Amino acid sequence: MSIEKRLEELGIQLQTPAQPVANYVTTVQTGNLVFTSGHGPIGDNGQQIKGQLGTDMSIEAGYQAARSVGIGLISTLKAALGDLDRIQRVVKVVGFVNSAADFLDHPSVVNGASDLFVEVFGDKGKHARSAVGMVQLPGGIAVEVEMIVEVE
């Protein structure tokens, strides 16, 4: 099944990809690897999802925020590649979680993006990953994720 059909089956609507806000690009391809810039979460209202895990945001809300970042990353890859079926494998995912100093469950938050990639890409969505806590993220966003994919 094509990735586009899988997205439709899952009821996932891709977003208009975010544009860079400084002197960088959203993707860089070198050889058969595509690196994305970090993306933040966008809610259904089109606004950034802000909050800090362990302070004013639950793990479930953080998970959903990370899932929304995953949708944004797939949207960016669609714009860059034209065809999501060119993706051979999700290689690496790095998730940064805006969290209080005593918050310890960063992986449960970043699972929102990881689970999405496996839902969409199947076994090709399984990846190496890092999930780390940050005392703050740009604009107060709850989570930021970047990824590396292999393409044909």
Coordinates of N, CA and C in Angstrom, one line a residue:
M1 N 0.8 -1.2 0.0 CA 0.0 0.0 0.0 C 0.9 1.2 0.0
S2 N 0.5 2.2 -0.8 CA 1.3 3.5 -0.9 C 1.2 4.2 0.5
I3 N 2.2 5.0 0.7 CA 2.1 5.8 2.0 C 1.0 6.8 1.9
E4 N 0.7 7.4 0.8 CA -0.5 8.3 0.7 C -1.8 7.6 1.1
K5 N -1.9 6.4 0.6 CA -3.2 5.6 0.9 C -3.2 5.3 2.4
R6 N -2.0 5.0 2.9 CA -1.9 4.6 4.4 C -2.3 5.9 5.2
L7 N -1.8 7.0 4.8 CA -2.2 8.3 5.5 C -3.7 8.5 5.5
E8 N -4.3 8.3 4.3 CA -5.7 8.4 4.1 C -6.5 7.4 5.0
E9 N -6.0 6.2 5.0 CA -6.6 5.2 5.9 C -6.6 5.5 7.4
L10 N -5.5 6.1 7.8 CA -5.3 6.5 9.2 C -6.0 7.9 9.5
G11 N -6.6 8.5 8.5 CA -7.2 9.8 8.7 C -6.3 10.9 9.0
I12 N -5.1 10.8 8.5 CA -4.1 11.9 8.7 C -4.0 12.8 7.6
Q13 N -4.2 14.1 7.9 CA -4.1 15.2 6.9 C -2.7 15.8 7.0
L14 N -2.0 15.9 5.9 CA -0.7 16.6 6.0 C -0.9 18.1 6.1
Q15 N 0.1 18.8 6.6 CA 0.0 20.2 6.8 C 0.8 20.9 5.7
T16 N 0.6 22.2 5.6 CA 1.4 23.0 4.8 C 2.8 23.1 5.6
P17 N 3.9 22.7 5.0 CA 5.1 22.7 5.7 C 5.5 24.1 6.2
A18 N 6.1 24.1 7.4 CA 6.6 25.3 8.0 C 7.8 25.8 7.2
Q19 N 7.9 27.1 7.1 CA 9.0 27.7 6.4 C 10.1 28.1 7.4
P20 N 11.3 28.1 7.0 CA 12.4 28.5 7.9 C 12.2 29.9 8.4
V21 N 12.6 30.1 9.7 CA 12.5 31.4 10.3 C 13.8 32.1 10.4
A22 N 14.9 31.5 9.9 CA 16.2 32.1 9.9 C 17.0 31.5 8.7
N23 N 18.3 31.6 8.8 CA 19.2 31.3 7.7 C 19.5 29.8 7.7
Y24 N 18.4 28.9 7.4 CA 18.6 27.5 7.2 C 17.5 27.0 6.3
V25 N 17.6 25.7 6.0 CA 16.5 25.1 5.2 C 15.9 23.9 6.0
T26 N 14.7 23.5 5.5 CA 14.0 22.5 6.3 C 14.5 21.1 6.0
T27 N 15.1 20.8 4.9 CA 15.7 19.5 4.6 C 17.0 19.7 3.9
V28 N 17.9 18.7 4.1 CA 19.2 18.7 3.3 C 19.3 17.2 2.9
Q29 N 19.5 17.0 1.6 CA 19.8 15.6 1.1 C 21.3 15.5 0.8
T30 N 21.9 14.5 1.3 CA 23.2 14.1 0.9 C 23.3 12.6 0.6
G31 N 23.6 12.3 -0.6 CA 23.5 10.9 -1.0 C 22.1 10.4 -0.9
N32 N 21.9 9.3 -0.3 CA 20.5 8.8 -0.1 C 19.9 9.1 1.3
L33 N 20.5 10.0 2.0 CA 19.9 10.4 3.3 C 19.4 11.8 3.2
V34 N 18.2 12.0 3.8 CA 17.6 13.3 4.0 C 17.5 13.6 5.5
F35 N 18.1 14.8 5.8 CA 18.1 15.3 7.2 C 17.0 16.4 7.3
T36 N 16.2 16.4 8.3 CA 15.3 17.5 8.5 C 15.8 18.4 9.6
S37 N 15.4 19.6 9.5 CA 15.6 20.6 10.6 C 14.6 20.2 11.7
G38 N 14.8 20.7 12.9 CA 13.8 20.4 14.0 C 12.5 21.1 13.7
H39 N 11.4 20.4 14.0 CA 10.1 20.9 13.9 C 9.4 20.9 15.2
G40 N 8.5 21.9 15.4 CA 7.7 22.0 16.6 C 6.3 21.6 16.4
P41 N 5.5 21.5 17.5 CA 4.1 21.0 17.3 C 3.2 22.1 17.0
I42 N 2.3 21.7 16.1 CA 1.2 22.7 15.7 C -0.1 22.0 16.0
G43 N -1.0 22.7 16.7 CA -2.3 22.1 17.1 C -3.3 22.3 16.0
D44 N -4.5 21.7 16.2 CA -5.6 21.8 15.2 C -6.0 23.2 14.9
N45 N -5.7 24.1 15.8 CA -6.0 25.5 15.6 C -5.0 26.3 14.8
G46 N -3.9 25.6 14.4 CA -2.8 26.2 13.7 C -1.8 26.9 14.5
Q47 N -2.0 26.9 15.8 CA -1.0 27.5 16.7 C 0.0 26.5 17.3
Q48 N 1.1 27.0 17.7 CA 2.1 26.2 18.3 C 1.6 25.6 19.6
I49 N 1.9 24.4 19.9 CA 1.5 23.8 21.2 C 2.7 24.0 22.2
K50 N 2.3 24.8 23.2 CA 3.3 25.2 24.2 C 3.0 24.5 25.5
G51 N 4.1 24.4 26.3 CA 3.9 23.8 27.6 C 5.2 23.1 28.1
Q52 N 5.3 22.8 29.3 CA 6.4 22.1 29.9 C 6.0 20.9 30.6
L53 N 6.5 19.7 30.2 CA 6.2 18.5 30.9 C 6.7 18.5 32.3
G54 N 5.9 18.0 33.2 CA 6.2 18.0 34.6 C 5.8 19.3 35.3
T55 N 5.4 20.3 34.5 CA 4.9 21.5 35.1 C 3.5 21.8 34.8
D56 N 3.2 22.0 33.5 CA 1.8 22.4 33.1 C 1.3 21.5 32.0
M57 N 1.9 20.4 31.7 CA 1.5 19.5 30.6 C 1.6 18.1 31.0
S58 N 0.6 17.3 30.7 CA 0.6 15.8 31.0 C 1.4 15.1 30.0
I59 N 1.8 13.8 30.3 CA 2.5 13.0 29.4 C 1.7 12.8 28.1
E60 N 0.4 12.5 28.3 CA -0.5 12.3 27.2 C -0.6 13.5 26.2
A61 N -0.7 14.7 26.8 CA -0.7 15.9 26.0 C 0.7 16.1 25.3
G62 N 1.8 15.7 25.9 CA 3.1 15.8 25.3 C 3.2 14.8 24.2
Y63 N 2.7 13.6 24.4 CA 2.6 12.5 23.4 C 1.9 13.0 22.1
Q64 N 0.7 13.7 22.3 CA 0.0 14.2 21.2 C 0.7 15.3 20.5
A65 N 1.4 16.1 21.3 CA 2.2 17.2 20.7 C 3.3 16.6 19.8
A66 N 4.0 15.6 20.3 CA 5.0 14.9 19.5 C 4.5 14.3 18.3
R67 N 3.3 13.7 18.4 CA 2.6 13.1 17.2 C 2.3 14.2 16.2
S68 N 1.9 15.4 16.6 CA 1.7 16.5 15.6 C 3.0 16.9 15.0
V69 N 4.1 16.9 15.7 CA 5.4 17.2 15.1 C 5.7 16.1 14.0
G70 N 5.4 14.9 14.3 CA 5.6 13.8 13.3 C 4.8 14.1 12.0
I71 N 3.6 14.5 12.2 CA 2.8 14.9 11.0 C 3.5 16.0 10.2
G72 N 4.0 17.0 10.9 CA 4.7 18.1 10.3 C 5.9 17.6 9.6
L73 N 6.7 16.7 10.2 CA 7.9 16.2 9.5 C 7.5 15.4 8.2
I74 N 6.5 14.6 8.3 CA 6.0 13.9 7.1 C 5.6 14.9 6.0
S75 N 4.9 15.9 6.4 CA 4.5 17.0 5.5 C 5.7 17.6 4.8
T76 N 6.7 17.9 5.6 CA 7.9 18.5 5.0 C 8.6 17.5 4.1
L77 N 8.7 16.3 4.4 CA 9.3 15.3 3.5 C 8.5 15.1 2.2
K78 N 7.2 15.2 2.3 CA 6.4 15.1 1.1 C 6.7 16.3 0.2
A79 N 6.8 17.5 0.8 CA 7.1 18.7 -0.1 C 8.5 18.5 -0.7
A80 N 9.5 18.0 0.1 CA 10.8 17.9 -0.4 C 11.0 16.8 -1.4
L81 N 10.4 15.7 -1.2 CA 10.6 14.5 -2.0 C 9.6 14.3 -3.2
G82 N 8.4 14.9 -3.0 CA 7.3 14.8 -4.0 C 6.5 13.5 -3.8
D83 N 7.2 12.4 -3.4 CA 6.6 11.1 -3.3 C 7.1 10.4 -2.0
L84 N 6.2 10.2 -1.0 CA 6.6 9.6 0.2 C 7.1 8.2 0.0
D85 N 6.7 7.5 -1.0 CA 7.1 6.2 -1.3 C 8.6 6.1 -1.6
R86 N 9.2 7.2 -1.8 CA 10.7 7.2 -2.0 C 11.4 6.9 -0.7
I87 N 10.7 7.0 0.4 CA 11.3 6.8 1.7 C 11.5 5.3 1.9
Q88 N 12.8 4.9 2.1 CA 13.1 3.5 2.3 C 13.2 3.1 3.7
R89 N 13.5 4.0 4.6 CA 13.6 3.8 6.0 C 13.7 5.1 6.8
V90 N 13.0 5.1 7.9 CA 13.3 6.1 8.9 C 14.5 5.7 9.7
V91 N 15.6 6.4 9.6 CA 16.9 6.0 10.2 C 17.0 6.4 11.6
K92 N 16.8 7.7 11.9 CA 17.1 8.3 13.2 C 16.1 9.3 13.5
V93 N 15.6 9.4 14.8 CA 14.7 10.4 15.3 C 15.4 10.9 16.6
V94 N 15.4 12.3 16.7 CA 15.9 12.9 17.9 C 14.7 13.8 18.4
G95 N 14.3 13.6 19.7 CA 13.2 14.4 20.3 C 13.7 15.1 21.5
F96 N 13.4 16.4 21.5 CA 13.7 17.3 22.6 C 12.5 17.7 23.3
V97 N 12.4 17.4 24.6 CA 11.2 17.6 25.4 C 11.4 18.8 26.4
N98 N 10.6 19.8 26.3 CA 10.6 20.9 27.2 C 10.1 20.4 28.6
S99 N 11.0 20.3 29.5 CA 10.6 19.6 30.8 C 11.2 20.2 32.0
A100 N 10.5 20.0 33.1 CA 10.9 20.4 34.4 C 12.2 19.6 34.8
A101 N 13.0 20.1 35.7 CA 14.2 19.5 36.0 C 14.0 18.1 36.6
D102 N 12.8 17.8 37.2 CA 12.6 16.5 37.8 C 11.7 15.6 37.0
F103 N 11.4 16.0 35.7 CA 10.6 15.1 34.8 C 11.6 14.1 34.3
L104 N 11.1 12.8 34.3 CA 12.0 11.7 33.9 C 11.5 10.9 32.8
D105 N 10.3 11.2 32.2 CA 9.7 10.3 31.2 C 9.7 10.8 29.8
H106 N 10.8 11.4 29.4 CA 11.0 11.9 28.0 C 10.6 10.9 26.9
P107 N 11.1 9.7 27.1 CA 10.8 8.7 26.0 C 9.3 8.5 25.8
S108 N 8.5 8.6 26.8 CA 7.0 8.4 26.7 C 6.4 9.5 25.8
V109 N 7.0 10.7 25.9 CA 6.5 11.9 25.1 C 6.9 11.7 23.7
V110 N 8.2 11.4 23.4 CA 8.7 11.2 22.0 C 8.1 10.0 21.3
N111 N 7.5 9.1 22.1 CA 6.8 8.0 21.5 C 5.7 8.4 20.6
G112 N 5.2 9.6 20.8 CA 4.1 10.2 20.0 C 4.6 10.3 18.5
A113 N 5.8 10.7 18.3 CA 6.3 10.7 16.9 C 6.8 9.3 16.5
S114 N 7.4 8.6 17.3 CA 7.9 7.2 16.9 C 6.8 6.3 16.6
D115 N 5.7 6.3 17.4 CA 4.6 5.5 17.1 C 3.9 5.8 15.8
L116 N 3.8 7.1 15.5 CA 3.3 7.6 14.2 C 4.1 7.1 13.0
F117 N 5.4 7.2 13.1 CA 6.2 6.7 12.0 C 6.1 5.3 11.7
V118 N 5.9 4.4 12.8 CA 5.7 3.0 12.5 C 4.3 2.8 12.0
E119 N 3.3 3.5 12.5 CA 1.9 3.4 11.9 C 1.9 3.7 10.4
V120 N 2.6 4.8 10.0 CA 2.6 5.2 8.6 C 3.5 4.4 7.7
F121 N 4.7 4.1 8.2 CA 5.7 3.5 7.3 C 5.9 2.0 7.6
G122 N 5.2 1.4 8.6 CA 5.4 0.0 9.0 C 6.8 -0.2 9.5
D123 N 7.3 -1.4 9.1 CA 8.7 -1.7 9.6 C 9.7 -0.7 9.2
K124 N 9.5 -0.1 8.0 CA 10.4 0.9 7.6 C 10.4 2.2 8.5
G125 N 9.4 2.3 9.3 CA 9.4 3.4 10.3 C 10.1 3.2 11.6
K126 N 10.6 1.9 11.8 CA 11.3 1.6 13.0 C 12.7 2.3 12.9
H127 N 13.2 2.9 14.0 CA 14.3 3.8 13.8 C 15.2 3.8 15.1
A128 N 16.4 4.3 15.0 CA 17.2 4.6 16.2 C 16.7 5.9 16.7
R129 N 16.9 6.2 18.0 CA 16.2 7.4 18.6 C 17.0 7.9 19.8
S130 N 16.9 9.2 20.0 CA 17.3 9.8 21.3 C 16.1 10.6 21.7
A131 N 15.9 10.6 23.0 CA 14.8 11.5 23.6 C 15.4 12.2 24.8
V132 N 15.5 13.5 24.8 CA 16.2 14.2 25.8 C 15.4 15.4 26.3
G133 N 15.7 15.7 27.6 CA 15.0 16.8 28.2 C 15.7 18.1 28.0
M134 N 15.0 19.2 27.9 CA 15.6 20.5 27.8 C 14.8 21.4 28.8
V135 N 15.5 22.4 29.4 CA 14.9 23.3 30.3 C 14.0 24.2 29.6
Q136 N 14.1 24.5 28.3 CA 13.3 25.3 27.5 C 13.5 25.0 26.1
L137 N 12.5 25.3 25.3 CA 12.6 25.2 23.8 C 12.1 26.5 23.2
P138 N 12.4 26.8 21.9 CA 12.1 28.0 21.3 C 10.6 28.3 21.4
G139 N 10.3 29.5 21.9 CA 8.9 30.0 22.0 C 8.1 29.3 23.0
G140 N 8.7 28.4 23.8 CA 8.0 27.7 24.8 C 7.3 26.5 24.3
I141 N 7.6 26.0 23.1 CA 7.0 24.8 22.5 C 7.3 23.6 23.4
A142 N 6.4 22.6 23.4 CA 6.5 21.5 24.3 C 7.5 20.5 23.8
V143 N 7.7 20.3 22.5 CA 8.6 19.3 22.0 C 9.1 19.7 20.6
E144 N 10.3 19.3 20.3 CA 10.9 19.5 19.0 C 11.5 18.2 18.5
V145 N 11.3 17.8 17.3 CA 11.8 16.6 16.7 C 12.4 16.8 15.4
E146 N 13.5 16.1 15.2 CA 14.2 16.1 13.9 C 14.4 14.6 13.5
M147 N 14.6 14.4 12.2 CA 14.8 13.0 11.8 C 15.7 12.9 10.5
I148 N 16.2 11.7 10.3 CA 16.9 11.3 9.1 C 16.2 10.2 8.5
V149 N 16.0 10.3 7.2 CA 15.4 9.2 6.4 C 16.3 8.8 5.3
E150 N 16.2 7.5 4.9 CA 16.9 7.0 3.7 C 15.9 7.0 2.6
V151 N 16.3 7.5 1.4 CA 15.5 7.5 0.2 C 16.1 6.8 -0.9
E152 N 15.3 6.4 -1.8 CA 15.8 5.7 -3.0 C 16.2 6.7 -4.1

